[in-house]
Coordinates of C-alpha atoms in Angstrom, one line a residue:
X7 CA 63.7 90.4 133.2
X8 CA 64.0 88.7 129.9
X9 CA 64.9 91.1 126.7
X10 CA 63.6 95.2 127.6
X11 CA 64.9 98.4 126.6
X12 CA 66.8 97.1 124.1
X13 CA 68.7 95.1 126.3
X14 CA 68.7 90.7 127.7
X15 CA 69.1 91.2 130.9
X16 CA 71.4 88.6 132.9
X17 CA 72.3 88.1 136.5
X18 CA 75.8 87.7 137.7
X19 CA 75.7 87.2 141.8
X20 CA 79.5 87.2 141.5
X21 CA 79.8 90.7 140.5
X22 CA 82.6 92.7 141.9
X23 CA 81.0 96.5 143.8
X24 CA 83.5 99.3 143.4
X25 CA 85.0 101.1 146.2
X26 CA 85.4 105.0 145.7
X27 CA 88.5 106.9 146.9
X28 CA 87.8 109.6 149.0
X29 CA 89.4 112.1 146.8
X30 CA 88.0 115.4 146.5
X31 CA 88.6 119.1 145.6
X32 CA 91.1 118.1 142.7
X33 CA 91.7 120.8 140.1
X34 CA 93.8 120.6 136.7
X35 CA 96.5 123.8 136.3
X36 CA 95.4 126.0 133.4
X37 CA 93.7 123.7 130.5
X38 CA 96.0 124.9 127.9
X39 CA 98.7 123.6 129.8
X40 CA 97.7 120.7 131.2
X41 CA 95.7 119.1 128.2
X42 CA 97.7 120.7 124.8
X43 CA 95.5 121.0 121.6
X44 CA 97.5 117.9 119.8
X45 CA 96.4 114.8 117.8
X46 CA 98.5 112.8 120.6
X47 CA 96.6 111.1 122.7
X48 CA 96.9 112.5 126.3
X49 CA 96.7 109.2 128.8
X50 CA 97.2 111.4 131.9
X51 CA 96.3 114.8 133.4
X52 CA 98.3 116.9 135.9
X53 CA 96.4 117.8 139.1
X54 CA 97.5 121.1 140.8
X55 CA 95.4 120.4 144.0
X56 CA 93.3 117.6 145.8
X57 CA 92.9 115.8 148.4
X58 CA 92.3 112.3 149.6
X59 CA 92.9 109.3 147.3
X60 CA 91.8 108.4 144.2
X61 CA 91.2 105.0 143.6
X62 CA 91.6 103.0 140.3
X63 CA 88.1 103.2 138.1
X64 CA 86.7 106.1 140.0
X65 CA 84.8 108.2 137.4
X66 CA 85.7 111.8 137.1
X67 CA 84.9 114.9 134.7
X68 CA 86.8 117.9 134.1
X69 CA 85.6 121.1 133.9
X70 CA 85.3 122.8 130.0
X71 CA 86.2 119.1 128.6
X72 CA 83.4 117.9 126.7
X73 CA 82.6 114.4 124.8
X74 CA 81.9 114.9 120.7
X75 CA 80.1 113.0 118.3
X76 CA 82.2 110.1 117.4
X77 CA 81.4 110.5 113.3
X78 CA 80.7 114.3 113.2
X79 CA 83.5 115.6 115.7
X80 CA 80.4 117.8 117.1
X81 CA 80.5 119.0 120.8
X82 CA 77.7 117.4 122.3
X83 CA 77.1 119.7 125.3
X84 CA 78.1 116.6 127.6
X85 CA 81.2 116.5 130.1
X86 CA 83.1 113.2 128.8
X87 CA 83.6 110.7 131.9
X88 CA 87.3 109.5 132.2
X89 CA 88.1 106.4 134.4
X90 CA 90.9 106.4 136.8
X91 CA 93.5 103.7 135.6
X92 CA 95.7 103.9 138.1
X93 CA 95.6 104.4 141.8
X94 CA 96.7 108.2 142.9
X95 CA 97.5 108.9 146.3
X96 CA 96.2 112.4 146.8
X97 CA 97.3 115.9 146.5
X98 CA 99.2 117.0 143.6
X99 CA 100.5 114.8 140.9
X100 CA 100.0 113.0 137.7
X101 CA 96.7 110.7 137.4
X102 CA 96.2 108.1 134.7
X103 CA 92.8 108.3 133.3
X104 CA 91.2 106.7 129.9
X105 CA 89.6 107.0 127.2
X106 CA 92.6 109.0 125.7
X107 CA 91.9 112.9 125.8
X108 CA 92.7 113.6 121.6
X109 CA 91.6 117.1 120.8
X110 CA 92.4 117.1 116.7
X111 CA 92.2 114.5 113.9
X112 CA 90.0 112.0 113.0
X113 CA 90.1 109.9 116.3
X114 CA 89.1 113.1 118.0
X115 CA 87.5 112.4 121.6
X116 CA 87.0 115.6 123.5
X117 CA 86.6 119.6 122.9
X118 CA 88.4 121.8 125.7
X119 CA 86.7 124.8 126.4
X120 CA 88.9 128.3 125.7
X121 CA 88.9 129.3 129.3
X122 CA 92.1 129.7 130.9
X123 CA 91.4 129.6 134.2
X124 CA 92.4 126.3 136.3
X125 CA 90.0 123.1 135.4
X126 CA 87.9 121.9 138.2
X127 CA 87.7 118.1 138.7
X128 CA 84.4 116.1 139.7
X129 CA 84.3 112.5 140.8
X130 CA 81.3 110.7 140.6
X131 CA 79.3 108.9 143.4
X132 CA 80.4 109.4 147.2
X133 CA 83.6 109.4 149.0
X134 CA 84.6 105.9 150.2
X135 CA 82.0 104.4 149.2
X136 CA 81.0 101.1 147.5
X137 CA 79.1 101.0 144.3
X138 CA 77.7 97.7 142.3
X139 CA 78.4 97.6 139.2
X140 CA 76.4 96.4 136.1
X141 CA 78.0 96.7 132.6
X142 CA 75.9 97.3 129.6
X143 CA 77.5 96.2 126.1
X144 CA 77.1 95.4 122.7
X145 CA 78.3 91.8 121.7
X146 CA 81.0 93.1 119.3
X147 CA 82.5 94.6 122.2
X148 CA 84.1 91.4 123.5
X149 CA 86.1 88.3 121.9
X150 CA 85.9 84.8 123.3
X151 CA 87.5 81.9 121.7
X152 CA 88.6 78.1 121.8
X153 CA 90.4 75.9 119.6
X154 CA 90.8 72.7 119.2
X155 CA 93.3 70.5 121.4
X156 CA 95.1 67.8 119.6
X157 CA 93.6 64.5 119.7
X158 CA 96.1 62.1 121.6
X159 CA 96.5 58.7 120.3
X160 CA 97.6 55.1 122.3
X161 CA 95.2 56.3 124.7
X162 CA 92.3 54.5 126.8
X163 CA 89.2 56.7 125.6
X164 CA 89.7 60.6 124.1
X165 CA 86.7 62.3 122.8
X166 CA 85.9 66.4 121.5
X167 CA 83.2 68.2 121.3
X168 CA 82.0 71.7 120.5
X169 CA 79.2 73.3 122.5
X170 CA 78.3 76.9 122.1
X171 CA 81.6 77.5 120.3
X172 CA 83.3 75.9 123.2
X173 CA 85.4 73.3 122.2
X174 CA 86.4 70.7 124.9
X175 CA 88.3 67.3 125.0
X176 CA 88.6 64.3 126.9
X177 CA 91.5 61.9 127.8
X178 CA 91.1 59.1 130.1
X179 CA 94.4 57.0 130.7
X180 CA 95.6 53.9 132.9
X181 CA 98.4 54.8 135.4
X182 CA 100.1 51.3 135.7
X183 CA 102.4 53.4 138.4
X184 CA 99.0 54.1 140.8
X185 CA 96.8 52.0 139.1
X186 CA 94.1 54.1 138.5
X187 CA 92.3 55.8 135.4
X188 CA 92.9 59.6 135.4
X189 CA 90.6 61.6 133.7
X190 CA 90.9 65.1 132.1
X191 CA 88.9 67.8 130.9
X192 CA 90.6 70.9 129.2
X193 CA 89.6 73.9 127.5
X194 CA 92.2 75.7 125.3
X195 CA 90.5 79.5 124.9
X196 CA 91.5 83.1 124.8
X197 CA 89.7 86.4 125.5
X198 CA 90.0 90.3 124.7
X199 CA 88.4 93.6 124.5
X200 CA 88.0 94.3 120.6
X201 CA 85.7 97.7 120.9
X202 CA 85.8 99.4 124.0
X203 CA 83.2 101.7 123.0
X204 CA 80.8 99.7 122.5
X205 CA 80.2 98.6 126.3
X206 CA 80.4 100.7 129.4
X207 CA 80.0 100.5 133.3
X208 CA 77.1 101.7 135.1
X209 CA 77.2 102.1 138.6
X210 CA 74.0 101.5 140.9
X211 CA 73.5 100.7 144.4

């Protein structure tokens, strides 16, 4: 598809599909008490009722908890989408969920509405059911670096080279023991998310 929409499209045939719990009719206790009006980042919610699983990176939205402008602090009229970090089995309970729910500062994430009644919980896409998965992301989201290995001396042949800022050696060397000529190839690299919010999953079948 080339470059559209903003976006260069690339194809991954390896791409894992997500399977979604079969969790269903989940509902917070009161919002006031389950998400407090703090600067602390709240990593986990406390579910009165539910049932059926809930499996880690199922999408869900709460009821009265909405996504603001990341500068402004703004509600934006839009229920924020939390992923499920951790597996839960059903029923009451504590679930893990990010982003962080932060309802005060400067890193502010979410608004909670003023109701008090019990918070209703939706997960997205249908129960026990696989998903693909595409991600969308800006480049700055993700880090991926090589250094330089260390050049070994006394050898039979050793060469580097850097390719696309990927940095690779060779080192060939006679085995008197086997009598052959062994050959590596190594790669010395590191990864890591550096702005989450810059990417994000979509789900498509």
């Amino acid at each position: 598809m080339g470059r559209t929409a903003g976006f260069d499209f690339m194809e991954n045939t390896l791409w894992p599909a997500h399977v979604r719990g079969g969790g269903a009719n989940y509902a917070t206790n009161t919002l006031p008490t389950v998400l407090p009006v703090s600067p602390n980042p709240v990593n986990a919610i406390t579910v009165a009722t539910g049932t059926g699983s809930l499996a880690k990176g199922d999408v869900i939205t709460i009821t009265g908890v909405m996504r603001v402008h990341p500068e402004t602090k703004a509600n934006t009229g839009v229920q924020q989408q939390f992923v499920v970090t951790q597996a839960h089995p059903g029923g009451a309970g504590v679930v893990q969920i990010s982003p962080a729910i932060i309802t005060a500062g400067p890193m502010q994430t979410v608004t909670l509405a003023t109701t008090n009644a019990a918070a209703g919980i939706q997960v997205a896409g249908v129960a026990n059911t696989a998903n693909g998965l595409s991600m969308l992301y800006h480049k700055s989201a993700f880090a991926f670096a090589t250094a330089d290995l260390v050049m070994p001396r006394g050898v039979d042949f050793a060469a580097r080279q850097v390719f696309d800022g990927i940095s690779m050696r060779i080192v060939r060397q006679y085995d008197i023991n086997s009598d052959r000529f062994p050959c590596r190839l190594d790669v010395l690299y590191g990864y890591r998310t550096l702005r989450p919010q810059l990417a994000c999953r979509l789900a498509c079948n």
